[in-house]
Coordinates of C-alpha atoms and ligand atoms in Angstrom, one line a residue:
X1 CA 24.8 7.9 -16.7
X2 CA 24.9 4.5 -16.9
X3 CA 24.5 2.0 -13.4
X4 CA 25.6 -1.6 -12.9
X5 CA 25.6 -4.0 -9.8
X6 CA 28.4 -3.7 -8.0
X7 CA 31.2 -6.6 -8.6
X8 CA 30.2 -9.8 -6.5
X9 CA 26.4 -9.1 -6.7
X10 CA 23.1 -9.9 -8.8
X11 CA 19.8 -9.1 -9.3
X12 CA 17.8 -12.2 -9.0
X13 CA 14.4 -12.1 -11.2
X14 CA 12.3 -14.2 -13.3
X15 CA 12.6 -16.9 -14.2
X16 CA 15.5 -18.0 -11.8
X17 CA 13.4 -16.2 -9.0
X18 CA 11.1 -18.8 -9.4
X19 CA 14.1 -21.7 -8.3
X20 CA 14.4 -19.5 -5.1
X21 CA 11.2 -19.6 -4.3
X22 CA 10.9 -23.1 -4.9
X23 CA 13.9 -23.4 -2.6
X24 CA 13.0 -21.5 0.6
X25 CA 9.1 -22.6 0.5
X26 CA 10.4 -26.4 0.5
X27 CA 12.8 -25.2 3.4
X28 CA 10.3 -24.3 5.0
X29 CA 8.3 -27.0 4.9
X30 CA 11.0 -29.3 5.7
X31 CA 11.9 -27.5 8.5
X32 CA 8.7 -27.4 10.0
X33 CA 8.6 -30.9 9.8
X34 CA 11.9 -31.1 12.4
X35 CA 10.3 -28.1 14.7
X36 CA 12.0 -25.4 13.7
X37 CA 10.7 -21.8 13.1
X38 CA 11.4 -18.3 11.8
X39 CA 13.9 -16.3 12.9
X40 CA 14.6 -12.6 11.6
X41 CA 17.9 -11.2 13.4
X42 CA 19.2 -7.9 11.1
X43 CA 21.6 -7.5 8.8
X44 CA 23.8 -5.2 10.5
X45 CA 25.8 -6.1 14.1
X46 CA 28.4 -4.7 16.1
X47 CA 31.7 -5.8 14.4
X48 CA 32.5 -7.2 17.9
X49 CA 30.1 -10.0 17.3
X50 CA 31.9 -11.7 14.2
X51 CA 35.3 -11.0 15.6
X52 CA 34.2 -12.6 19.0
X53 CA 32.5 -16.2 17.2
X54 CA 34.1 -16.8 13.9
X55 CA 37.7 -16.0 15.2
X56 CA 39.9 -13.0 15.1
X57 CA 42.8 -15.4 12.5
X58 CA 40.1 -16.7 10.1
X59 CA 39.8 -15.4 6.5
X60 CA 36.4 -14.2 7.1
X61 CA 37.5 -11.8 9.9
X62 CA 41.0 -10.9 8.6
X63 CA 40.3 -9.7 5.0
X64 CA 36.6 -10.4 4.0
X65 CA 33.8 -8.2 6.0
X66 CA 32.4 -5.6 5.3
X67 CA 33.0 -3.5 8.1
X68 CA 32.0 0.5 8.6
X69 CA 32.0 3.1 11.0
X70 CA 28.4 4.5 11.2
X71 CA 27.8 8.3 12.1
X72 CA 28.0 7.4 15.6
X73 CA 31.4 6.4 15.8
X74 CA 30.3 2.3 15.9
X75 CA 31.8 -0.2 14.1
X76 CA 29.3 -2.6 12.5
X77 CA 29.8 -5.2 10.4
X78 CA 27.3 -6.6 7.0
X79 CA 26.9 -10.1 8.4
X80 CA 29.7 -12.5 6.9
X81 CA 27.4 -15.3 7.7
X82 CA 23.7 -16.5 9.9
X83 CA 24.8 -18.1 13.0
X84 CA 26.6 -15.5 15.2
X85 CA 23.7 -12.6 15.0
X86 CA 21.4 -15.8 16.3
X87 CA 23.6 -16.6 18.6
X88 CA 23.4 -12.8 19.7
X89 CA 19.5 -13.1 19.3
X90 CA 19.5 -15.8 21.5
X91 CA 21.2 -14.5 23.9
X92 CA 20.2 -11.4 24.6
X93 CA 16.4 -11.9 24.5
X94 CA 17.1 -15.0 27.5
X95 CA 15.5 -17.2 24.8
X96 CA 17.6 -20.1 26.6
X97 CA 14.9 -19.6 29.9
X98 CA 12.8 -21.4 27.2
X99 CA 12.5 -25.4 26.9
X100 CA 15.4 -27.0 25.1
X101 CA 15.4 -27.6 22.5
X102 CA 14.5 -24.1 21.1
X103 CA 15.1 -24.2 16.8
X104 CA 15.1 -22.0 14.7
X105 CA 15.7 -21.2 10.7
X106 CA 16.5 -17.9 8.5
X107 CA 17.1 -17.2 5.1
X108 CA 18.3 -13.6 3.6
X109 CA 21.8 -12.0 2.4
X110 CA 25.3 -12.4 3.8
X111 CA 28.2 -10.4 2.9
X112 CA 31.8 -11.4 2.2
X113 CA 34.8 -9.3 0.5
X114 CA 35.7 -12.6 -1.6
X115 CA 37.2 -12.8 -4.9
X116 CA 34.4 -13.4 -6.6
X117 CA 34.2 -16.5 -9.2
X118 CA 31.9 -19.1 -10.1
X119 CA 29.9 -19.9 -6.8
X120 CA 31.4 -17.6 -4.9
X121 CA 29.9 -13.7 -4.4
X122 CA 30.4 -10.8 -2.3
X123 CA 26.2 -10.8 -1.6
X124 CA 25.0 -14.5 -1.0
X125 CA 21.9 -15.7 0.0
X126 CA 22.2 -18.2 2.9
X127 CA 19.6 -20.6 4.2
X128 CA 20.5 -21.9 7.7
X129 CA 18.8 -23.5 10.8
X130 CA 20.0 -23.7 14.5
X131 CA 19.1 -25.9 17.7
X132 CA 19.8 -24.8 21.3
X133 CA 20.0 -26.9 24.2
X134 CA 20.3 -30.5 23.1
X135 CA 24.2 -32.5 23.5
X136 CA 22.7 -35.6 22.4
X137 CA 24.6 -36.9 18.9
X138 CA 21.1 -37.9 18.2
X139 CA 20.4 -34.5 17.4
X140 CA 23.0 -34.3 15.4
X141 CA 21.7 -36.9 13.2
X142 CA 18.5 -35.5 13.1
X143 CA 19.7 -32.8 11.5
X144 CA 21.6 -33.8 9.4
X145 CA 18.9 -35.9 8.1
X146 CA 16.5 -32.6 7.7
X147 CA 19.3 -31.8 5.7
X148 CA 19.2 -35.1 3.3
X149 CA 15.8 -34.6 3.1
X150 CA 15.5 -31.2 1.9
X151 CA 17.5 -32.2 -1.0
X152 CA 16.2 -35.0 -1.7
X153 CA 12.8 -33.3 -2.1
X154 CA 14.7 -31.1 -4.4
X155 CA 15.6 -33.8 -6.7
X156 CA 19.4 -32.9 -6.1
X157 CA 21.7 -35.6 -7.1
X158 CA 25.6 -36.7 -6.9
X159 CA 25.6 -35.0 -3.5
X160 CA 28.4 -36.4 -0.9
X161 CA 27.3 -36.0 2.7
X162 CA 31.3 -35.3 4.6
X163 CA 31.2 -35.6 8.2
X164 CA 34.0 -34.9 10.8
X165 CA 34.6 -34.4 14.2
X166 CA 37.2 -31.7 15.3
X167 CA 37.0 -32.3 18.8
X168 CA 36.8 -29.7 21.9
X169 CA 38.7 -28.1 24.4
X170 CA 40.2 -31.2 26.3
X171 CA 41.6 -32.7 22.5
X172 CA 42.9 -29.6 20.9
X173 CA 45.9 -28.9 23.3
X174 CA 47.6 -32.1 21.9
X175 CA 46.1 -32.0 18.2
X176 CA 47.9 -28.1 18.1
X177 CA 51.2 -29.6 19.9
X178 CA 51.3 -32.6 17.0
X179 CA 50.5 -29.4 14.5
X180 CA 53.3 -27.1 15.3
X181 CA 55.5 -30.2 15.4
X182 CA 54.1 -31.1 11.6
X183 CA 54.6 -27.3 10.6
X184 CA 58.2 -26.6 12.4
X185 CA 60.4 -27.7 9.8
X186 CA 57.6 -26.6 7.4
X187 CA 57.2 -22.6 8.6
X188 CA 59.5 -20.8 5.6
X189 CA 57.1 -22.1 2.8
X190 CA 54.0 -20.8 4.1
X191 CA 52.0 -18.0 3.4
X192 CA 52.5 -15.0 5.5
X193 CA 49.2 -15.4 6.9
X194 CA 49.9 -19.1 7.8
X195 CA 53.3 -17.9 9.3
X196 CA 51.3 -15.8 11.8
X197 CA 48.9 -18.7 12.3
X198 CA 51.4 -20.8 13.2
X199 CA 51.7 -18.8 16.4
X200 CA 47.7 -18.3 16.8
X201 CA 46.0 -20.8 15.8
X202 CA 47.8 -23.4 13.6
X203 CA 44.4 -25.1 12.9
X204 CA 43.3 -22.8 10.4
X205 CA 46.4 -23.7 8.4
X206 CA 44.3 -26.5 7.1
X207 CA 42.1 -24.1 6.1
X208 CA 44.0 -21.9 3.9
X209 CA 43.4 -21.7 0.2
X210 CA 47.5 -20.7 -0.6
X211 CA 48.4 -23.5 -3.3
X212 CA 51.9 -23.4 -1.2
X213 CA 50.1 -23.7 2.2
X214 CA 47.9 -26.4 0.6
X215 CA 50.7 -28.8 -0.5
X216 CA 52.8 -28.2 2.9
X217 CA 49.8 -29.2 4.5
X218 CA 49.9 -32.8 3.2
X219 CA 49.9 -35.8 5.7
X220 CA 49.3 -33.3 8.8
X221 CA 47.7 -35.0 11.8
X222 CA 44.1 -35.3 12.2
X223 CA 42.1 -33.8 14.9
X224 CA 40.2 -37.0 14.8
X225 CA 43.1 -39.5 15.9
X226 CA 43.3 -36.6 18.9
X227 CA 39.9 -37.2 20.4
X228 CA 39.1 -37.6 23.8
X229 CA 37.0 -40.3 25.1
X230 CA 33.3 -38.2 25.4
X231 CA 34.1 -36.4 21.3
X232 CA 35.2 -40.2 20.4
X233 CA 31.8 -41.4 21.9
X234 CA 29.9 -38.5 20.6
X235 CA 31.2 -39.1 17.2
X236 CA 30.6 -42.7 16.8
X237 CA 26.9 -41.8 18.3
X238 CA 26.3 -39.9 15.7
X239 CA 27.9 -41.7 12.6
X240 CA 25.8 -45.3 14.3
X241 CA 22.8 -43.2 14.2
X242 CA 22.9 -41.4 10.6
X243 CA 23.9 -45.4 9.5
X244 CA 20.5 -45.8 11.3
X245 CA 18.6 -43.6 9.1
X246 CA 20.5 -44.9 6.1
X247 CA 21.6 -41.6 5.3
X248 CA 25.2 -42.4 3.1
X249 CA 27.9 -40.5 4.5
X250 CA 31.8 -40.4 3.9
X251 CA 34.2 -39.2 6.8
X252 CA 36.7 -36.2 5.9
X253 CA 39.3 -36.1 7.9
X254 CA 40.7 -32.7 6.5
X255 CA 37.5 -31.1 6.8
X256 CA 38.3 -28.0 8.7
X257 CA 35.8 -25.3 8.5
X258 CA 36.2 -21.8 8.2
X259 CA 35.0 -20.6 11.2
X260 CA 36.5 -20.8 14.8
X261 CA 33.3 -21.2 17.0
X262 CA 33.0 -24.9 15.9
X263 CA 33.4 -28.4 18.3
X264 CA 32.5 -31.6 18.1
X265 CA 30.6 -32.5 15.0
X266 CA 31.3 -30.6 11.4
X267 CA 29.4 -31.8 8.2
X268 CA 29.5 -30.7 4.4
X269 CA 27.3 -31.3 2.0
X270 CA 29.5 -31.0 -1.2
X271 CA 28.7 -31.6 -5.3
X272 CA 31.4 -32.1 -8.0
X273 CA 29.4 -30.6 -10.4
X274 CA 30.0 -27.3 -8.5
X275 CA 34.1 -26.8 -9.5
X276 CA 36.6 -25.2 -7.0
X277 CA 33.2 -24.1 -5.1
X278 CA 32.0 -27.5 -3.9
X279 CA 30.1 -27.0 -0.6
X280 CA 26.4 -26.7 -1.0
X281 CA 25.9 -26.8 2.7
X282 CA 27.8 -27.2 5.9
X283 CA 27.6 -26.7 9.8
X284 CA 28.6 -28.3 12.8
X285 CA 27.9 -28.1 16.6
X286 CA 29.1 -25.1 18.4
X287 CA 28.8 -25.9 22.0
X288 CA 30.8 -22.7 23.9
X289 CA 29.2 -19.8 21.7
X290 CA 25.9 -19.2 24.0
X291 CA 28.5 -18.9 27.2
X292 CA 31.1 -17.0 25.1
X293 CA 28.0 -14.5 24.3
X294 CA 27.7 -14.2 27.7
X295 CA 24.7 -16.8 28.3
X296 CA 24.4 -20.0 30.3
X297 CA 26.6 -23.2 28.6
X298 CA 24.3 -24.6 25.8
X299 CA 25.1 -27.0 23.5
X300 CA 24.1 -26.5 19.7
X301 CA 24.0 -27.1 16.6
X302 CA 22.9 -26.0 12.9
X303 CA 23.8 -25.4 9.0
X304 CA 23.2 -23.1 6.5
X305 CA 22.7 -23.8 3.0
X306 CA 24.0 -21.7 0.3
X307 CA 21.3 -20.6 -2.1
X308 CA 23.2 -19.4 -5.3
X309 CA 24.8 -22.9 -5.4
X310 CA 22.0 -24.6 -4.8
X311 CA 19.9 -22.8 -7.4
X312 CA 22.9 -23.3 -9.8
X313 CA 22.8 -27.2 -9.7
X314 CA 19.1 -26.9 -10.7
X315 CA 19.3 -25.1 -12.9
X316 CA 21.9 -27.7 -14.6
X317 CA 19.9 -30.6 -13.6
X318 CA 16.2 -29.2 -14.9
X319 CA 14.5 -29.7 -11.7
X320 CA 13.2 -26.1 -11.9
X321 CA 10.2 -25.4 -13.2
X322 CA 8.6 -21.9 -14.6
X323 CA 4.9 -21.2 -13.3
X324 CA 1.9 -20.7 -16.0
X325 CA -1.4 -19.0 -15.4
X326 CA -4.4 -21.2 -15.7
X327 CA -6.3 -18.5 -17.6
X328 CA -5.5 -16.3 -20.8
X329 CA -7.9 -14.2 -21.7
X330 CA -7.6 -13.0 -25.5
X331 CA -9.7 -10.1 -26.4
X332 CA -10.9 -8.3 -29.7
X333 CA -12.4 -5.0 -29.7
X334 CA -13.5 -2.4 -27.0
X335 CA -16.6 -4.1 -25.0
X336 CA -14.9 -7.8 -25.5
X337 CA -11.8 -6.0 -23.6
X338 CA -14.5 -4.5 -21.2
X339 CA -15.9 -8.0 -20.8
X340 CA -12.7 -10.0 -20.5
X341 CA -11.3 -7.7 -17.6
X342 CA -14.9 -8.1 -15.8
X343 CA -14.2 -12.0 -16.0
X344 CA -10.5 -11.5 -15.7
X345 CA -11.6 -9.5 -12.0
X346 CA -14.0 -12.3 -10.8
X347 CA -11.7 -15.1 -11.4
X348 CA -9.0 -13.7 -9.8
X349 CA -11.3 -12.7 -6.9
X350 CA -11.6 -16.4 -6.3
X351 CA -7.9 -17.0 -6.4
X352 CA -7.7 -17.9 -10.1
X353 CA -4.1 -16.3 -11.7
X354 CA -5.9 -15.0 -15.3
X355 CA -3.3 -13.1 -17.6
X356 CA -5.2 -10.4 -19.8
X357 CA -4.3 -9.7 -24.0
X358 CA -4.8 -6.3 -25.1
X359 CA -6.9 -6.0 -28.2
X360 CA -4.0 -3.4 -29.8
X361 CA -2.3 -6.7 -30.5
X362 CA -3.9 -9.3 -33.4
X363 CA -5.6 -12.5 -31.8
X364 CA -2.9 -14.2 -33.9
X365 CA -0.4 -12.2 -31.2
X366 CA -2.4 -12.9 -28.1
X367 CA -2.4 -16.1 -28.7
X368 CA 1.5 -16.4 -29.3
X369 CA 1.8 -14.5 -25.8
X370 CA -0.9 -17.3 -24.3
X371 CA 1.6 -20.2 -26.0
X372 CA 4.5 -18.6 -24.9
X373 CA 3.5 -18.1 -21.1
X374 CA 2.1 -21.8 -21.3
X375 CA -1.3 -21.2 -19.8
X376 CA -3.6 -23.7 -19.2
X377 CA -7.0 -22.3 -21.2
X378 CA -7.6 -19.5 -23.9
X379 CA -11.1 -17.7 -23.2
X380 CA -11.7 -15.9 -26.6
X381 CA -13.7 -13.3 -26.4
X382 CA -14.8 -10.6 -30.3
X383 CA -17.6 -9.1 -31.5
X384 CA -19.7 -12.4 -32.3
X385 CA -19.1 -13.8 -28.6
X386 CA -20.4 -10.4 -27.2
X387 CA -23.5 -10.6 -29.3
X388 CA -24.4 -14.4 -28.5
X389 CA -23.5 -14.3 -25.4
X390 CA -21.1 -17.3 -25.2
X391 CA -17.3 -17.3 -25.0
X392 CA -14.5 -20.1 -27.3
X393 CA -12.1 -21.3 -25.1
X394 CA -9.5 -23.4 -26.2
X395 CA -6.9 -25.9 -23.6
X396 CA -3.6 -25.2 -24.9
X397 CA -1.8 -28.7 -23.9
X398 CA -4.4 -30.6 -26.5
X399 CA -6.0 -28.0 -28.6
X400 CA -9.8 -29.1 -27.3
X401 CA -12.0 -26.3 -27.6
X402 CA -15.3 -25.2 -27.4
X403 CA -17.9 -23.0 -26.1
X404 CA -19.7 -21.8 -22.6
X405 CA -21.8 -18.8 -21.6
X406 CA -19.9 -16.2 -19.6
X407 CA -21.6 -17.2 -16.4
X408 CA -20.3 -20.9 -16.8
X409 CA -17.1 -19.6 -18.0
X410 CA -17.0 -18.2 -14.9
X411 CA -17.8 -20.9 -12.9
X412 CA -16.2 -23.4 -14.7
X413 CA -12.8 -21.2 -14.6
X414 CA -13.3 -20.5 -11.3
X415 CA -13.4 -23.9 -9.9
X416 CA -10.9 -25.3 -12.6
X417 CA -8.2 -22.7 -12.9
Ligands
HAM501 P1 29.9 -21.5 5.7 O1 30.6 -22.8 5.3 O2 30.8 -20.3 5.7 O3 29.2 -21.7 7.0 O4 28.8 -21.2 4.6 C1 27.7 -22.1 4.4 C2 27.4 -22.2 2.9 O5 27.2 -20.9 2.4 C3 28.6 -22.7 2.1 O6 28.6 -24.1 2.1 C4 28.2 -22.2 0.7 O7 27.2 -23.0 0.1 C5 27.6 -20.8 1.0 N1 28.6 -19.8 0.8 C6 29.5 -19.4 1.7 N2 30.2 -18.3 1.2 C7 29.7 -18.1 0.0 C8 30.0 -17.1 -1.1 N3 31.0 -16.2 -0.9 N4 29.3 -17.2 -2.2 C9 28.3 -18.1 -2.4 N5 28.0 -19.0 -1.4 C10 28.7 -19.0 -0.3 C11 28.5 -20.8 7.7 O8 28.2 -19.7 7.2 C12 27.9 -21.2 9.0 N6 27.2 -20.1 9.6 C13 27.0 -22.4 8.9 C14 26.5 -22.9 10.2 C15 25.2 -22.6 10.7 N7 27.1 -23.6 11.1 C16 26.4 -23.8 12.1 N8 25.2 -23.2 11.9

C-alpha cells in the first residue's frame, strides 16, 4: 500500500525548511523589536467562532472550512485563519484587564477547502501579529512599518504596499444603499452566491472571484468616497504618517477583504511575481471583534503573513541560503573512526556542528560528501595521523591545509567552528 499527502497539502523538509526557518526566526526578531510576543491558541475551535468573526456570507465560511462533529456531538472547525481564535484567547482569559496595548504574534497551520493552485493550499502556514487596545492611526502605521521591515530584512523586492479604508458602522448604511443601487439593474448576471449577497451583504460582491461577478462589478462605488468624518480623519492619519516613515504605499480602492470582522484600515502587501495569488500579506483593524466576543469595546489591529508565498518568492529571488557544518571529519580505518567521533563528541559539546564520514566509504568519497555539504574544514584523520599524533585538515573554500595535534585540533575547532 502506497500513501500520498492529501490534495492541497506538503511536507516541508530540507532544504526549503531552511527558508522557513529563516522566515519565522527574522519574524521573530522583528516583532520583538515592535513589542509583540508569543501567542499559542489551538488549532481546533468551536465552529461558532469563525462563523461569529469572519461572517456567515463570506467564502471562507460558506464553502471552505473544515468543519467536524467530534464524538461529543460539537461542531469544531480546523482554523480557516489566526485572528479569530486570538480574539477568543483574548477574550476569554480577560487579557484586556492588562495595559493597552497588549501584542501579540503566532505562526503555525491554517485550513481552507480551496481549489488548490499555485499559492493557494488547503494546509497553509500563516504568520500573523495582533495589537489590542490602541485607536490611534499611529498604530496603524507602526505596523505596517514592522511589516516593511520584515521584508525588507528578507531582501524581498517588487512588493506593492495597498492600503484602504472600508469604513465602520456610521459609513456603511449609505456605501450598501449606493451598492444595491449599482447592483439593481445588475442582479440576473451574478453568481448565485452574489444573488443571495445582494440581499446579505452586498459588500462581499466585490469580493467574489466569479469572472461574471468580477466584470459586473466594474465602476461600483467606493467605500472610501462613503466615509464619515472620524474614518476620513483616521485614514488620512494614517496615510500622513506611513508618508512619515517613507514607507511607499499605493491606495486600492477595490480592496475588499475576505473577511467580515474588518473596519477602518485594510492593507495588502501584494507581488506580481506571485500570479492570480498576489497577496503576500494583509490585515486591517478590527475594532468591534473583542465586544462581539463578548469583551469590553477594543480597538485593534494586525496581519498575517502567508508563509508558502513568501518562501516561494525566495526561493525565485535566491535570497535563501542552505546551512553548512563548520567541521567534517573524514576518517580511515577503525581507531581513526574511534578517534574522529571522540573529537567529533567534544566539538559538538562546545556547540561546534561537526558532520562525521564513515570509513566503509573511500576518503576520495568522504570528501565528495564534505564538498557537497559545503563545510567549512576537513579534519583527516588514517593510520599515519593515529601514529604521529597530528591530524591534516584542509579549509574547503581555498584548499589551505595543514597539520595540528589533536589537542589543538580541538581547540582550534572549538573556538573556530
Ligand atoms: P487573509 O487575507 O485571509 O487574512 O490571509 C492572509 C495571508 O495568508 C494571505 O495574504 C496569503 O498570503 C495567505 N493565504 C491565505 N489563504 C491561503 C491559501 N489558501 N494558501 C496559501 N496562502 C494563503 C487573514 O487570514 C487575516 N486573519 C489576517 C489578519 C490578521 N487580519 C488582521 N489580523
Amino acid at each position: 500500500m502506497k500513501y500520498s499527502a492529501l490534495k492541497g497539502v506538503h511536507d516541508i523538509y530540507p532544504p526549503d525548511i531552511f527558508d522557513w526557518q529563516k522566515v519565522e526566526s527574522l519574524a521573530k526578531n522583528v516583532f520583538s523589536v515592535y513589542g509583540f510576543q508569543e501567542l499559542r491558541a489551538p488549532i481546533i475551535e468551536s465552529t461558532d467562532v469563525f462563523i461569529r468573526s469572519i461572517g456567515e456570507t463570506t467564502d471562507i465560511v460558506e464553502k471552505e472550512m473544515y468543519t467536524f462533529t467530534d464524538k461529543g456531538g460539537r461542531r469544531i472547525t480546523l482554523r480557516p485563519e489566526g485572528t479569530a481564535p486570538v480574539v477568543r484567547c483574548y477574550v476569554e482569559n480577560h487579557l484586556y484587564k492588562l495595559p493597552a496595548p497588549q501584542k501579540f504574534f503566532y505562526y503555525g497551520p491554517m485550513f481552507r477547502h480551496e481549489r488548490p493552485q499555485a499559492g493557494r493550499f488547503r494546509q497553509f502556514h500563516q504568520i500573523g501579529a495582533e495589537a489590542f487596545g490602541v485607536d490611534e492611526p499611529k498604530i496603524d502605521a507602526e505596523i505596517f512599518s514592522m511589516l516593511r521591515i520584515f521584508f525588507q530584512r528578507l531582501g524581498l523586492k517588487g512588493l506593492k504596499f495597498e492600503v484602504n479604508s472600508i469604513g465602520c458602522e456610521k459609513c456603511r448604511p449609505d456605501h450598501r444603499s449606493a451598492l444595491l443601487n449599482f447592483f439593481s439593474g445588475r442582479i440576473d448576471g451574478l453568481c448565485p452566491d452574489c444573488k443571495r449577497r445582494y440581499h446579505h451583504n452586498p459588500l462581499r460582491i466585490l469580493d467574489c472571484k466569479v469572472p461574471a461577478c468580477i466584470s459586473l462589478r466594474e465602476g461600483a462605488p467606493h467605500v472610501t468616497d462613503f466615509l464619515c468624518g472620524e474614518c476620513r480623519e483616521h485614514f488620512d492619519t494614517f496615510l500622513s504618517c506611513i508618508k512619515m516613515l517613507d514607507i511607499p504605499y499605493v491606495i486600492n480602492p477595490n480592496m475588499v477583504r475576505g473577511l467580515d470582522y474588518y473596519t477602518r484600515t485594510t492593507f495588502e502587501v501584494t507581488c506580481e511575481h506571485l500570479g492570480a495569488q498576489n497577496a503576500v500579506a494583509a490585515g486591517g483593524r478590527y475594532d468591534r471583534l473583542v465586544k462581539d466576543f463578548g469583551g469590553p469595546p477594543t480597538p485593534a489591529i494586525g496581519f498575517a503573513i502567508g508563509m508558502e508565498r513568501v518562501t516561494s518568492l525566495m526561493k525565485a529571488s535566491g535570497t535563501g541560503s542552505i546551512p553548512a557544518p563548520p567541521v567534517f571529519i573524514a576518517a580511515i580505518g577503525k581507531r581513526a573512526e574511534e578517534e574522529g567521533l571522540v573529537i567529533a563528541d567534544r566539538l559538538r559539546q562546545k556547540g561546534v556542528w561537526v558532520e562525521l564520514g564513515y570509513s566503509v566509504n573511500s576518503l576520495k568519497s568522504q570528501m565528495r560528501r564534505a564538498d557537497r555539504l559545503s563545510a567549512g574544514h576537513v579534519i583527516i584523520i588514517g593510520e599515519d595521523e593515529i601514529r604521529s599524533g597530528r591530524i591534516k585538515w584542509k579549509r574547503l573554500s581555498d584548499s589551505a591545509q595543514g597539520e595540528m595535534t589533536f589537542i589543538e585540533a580541538e581547540e582550534f575547532f572549538g573556538e573556530n567552528g
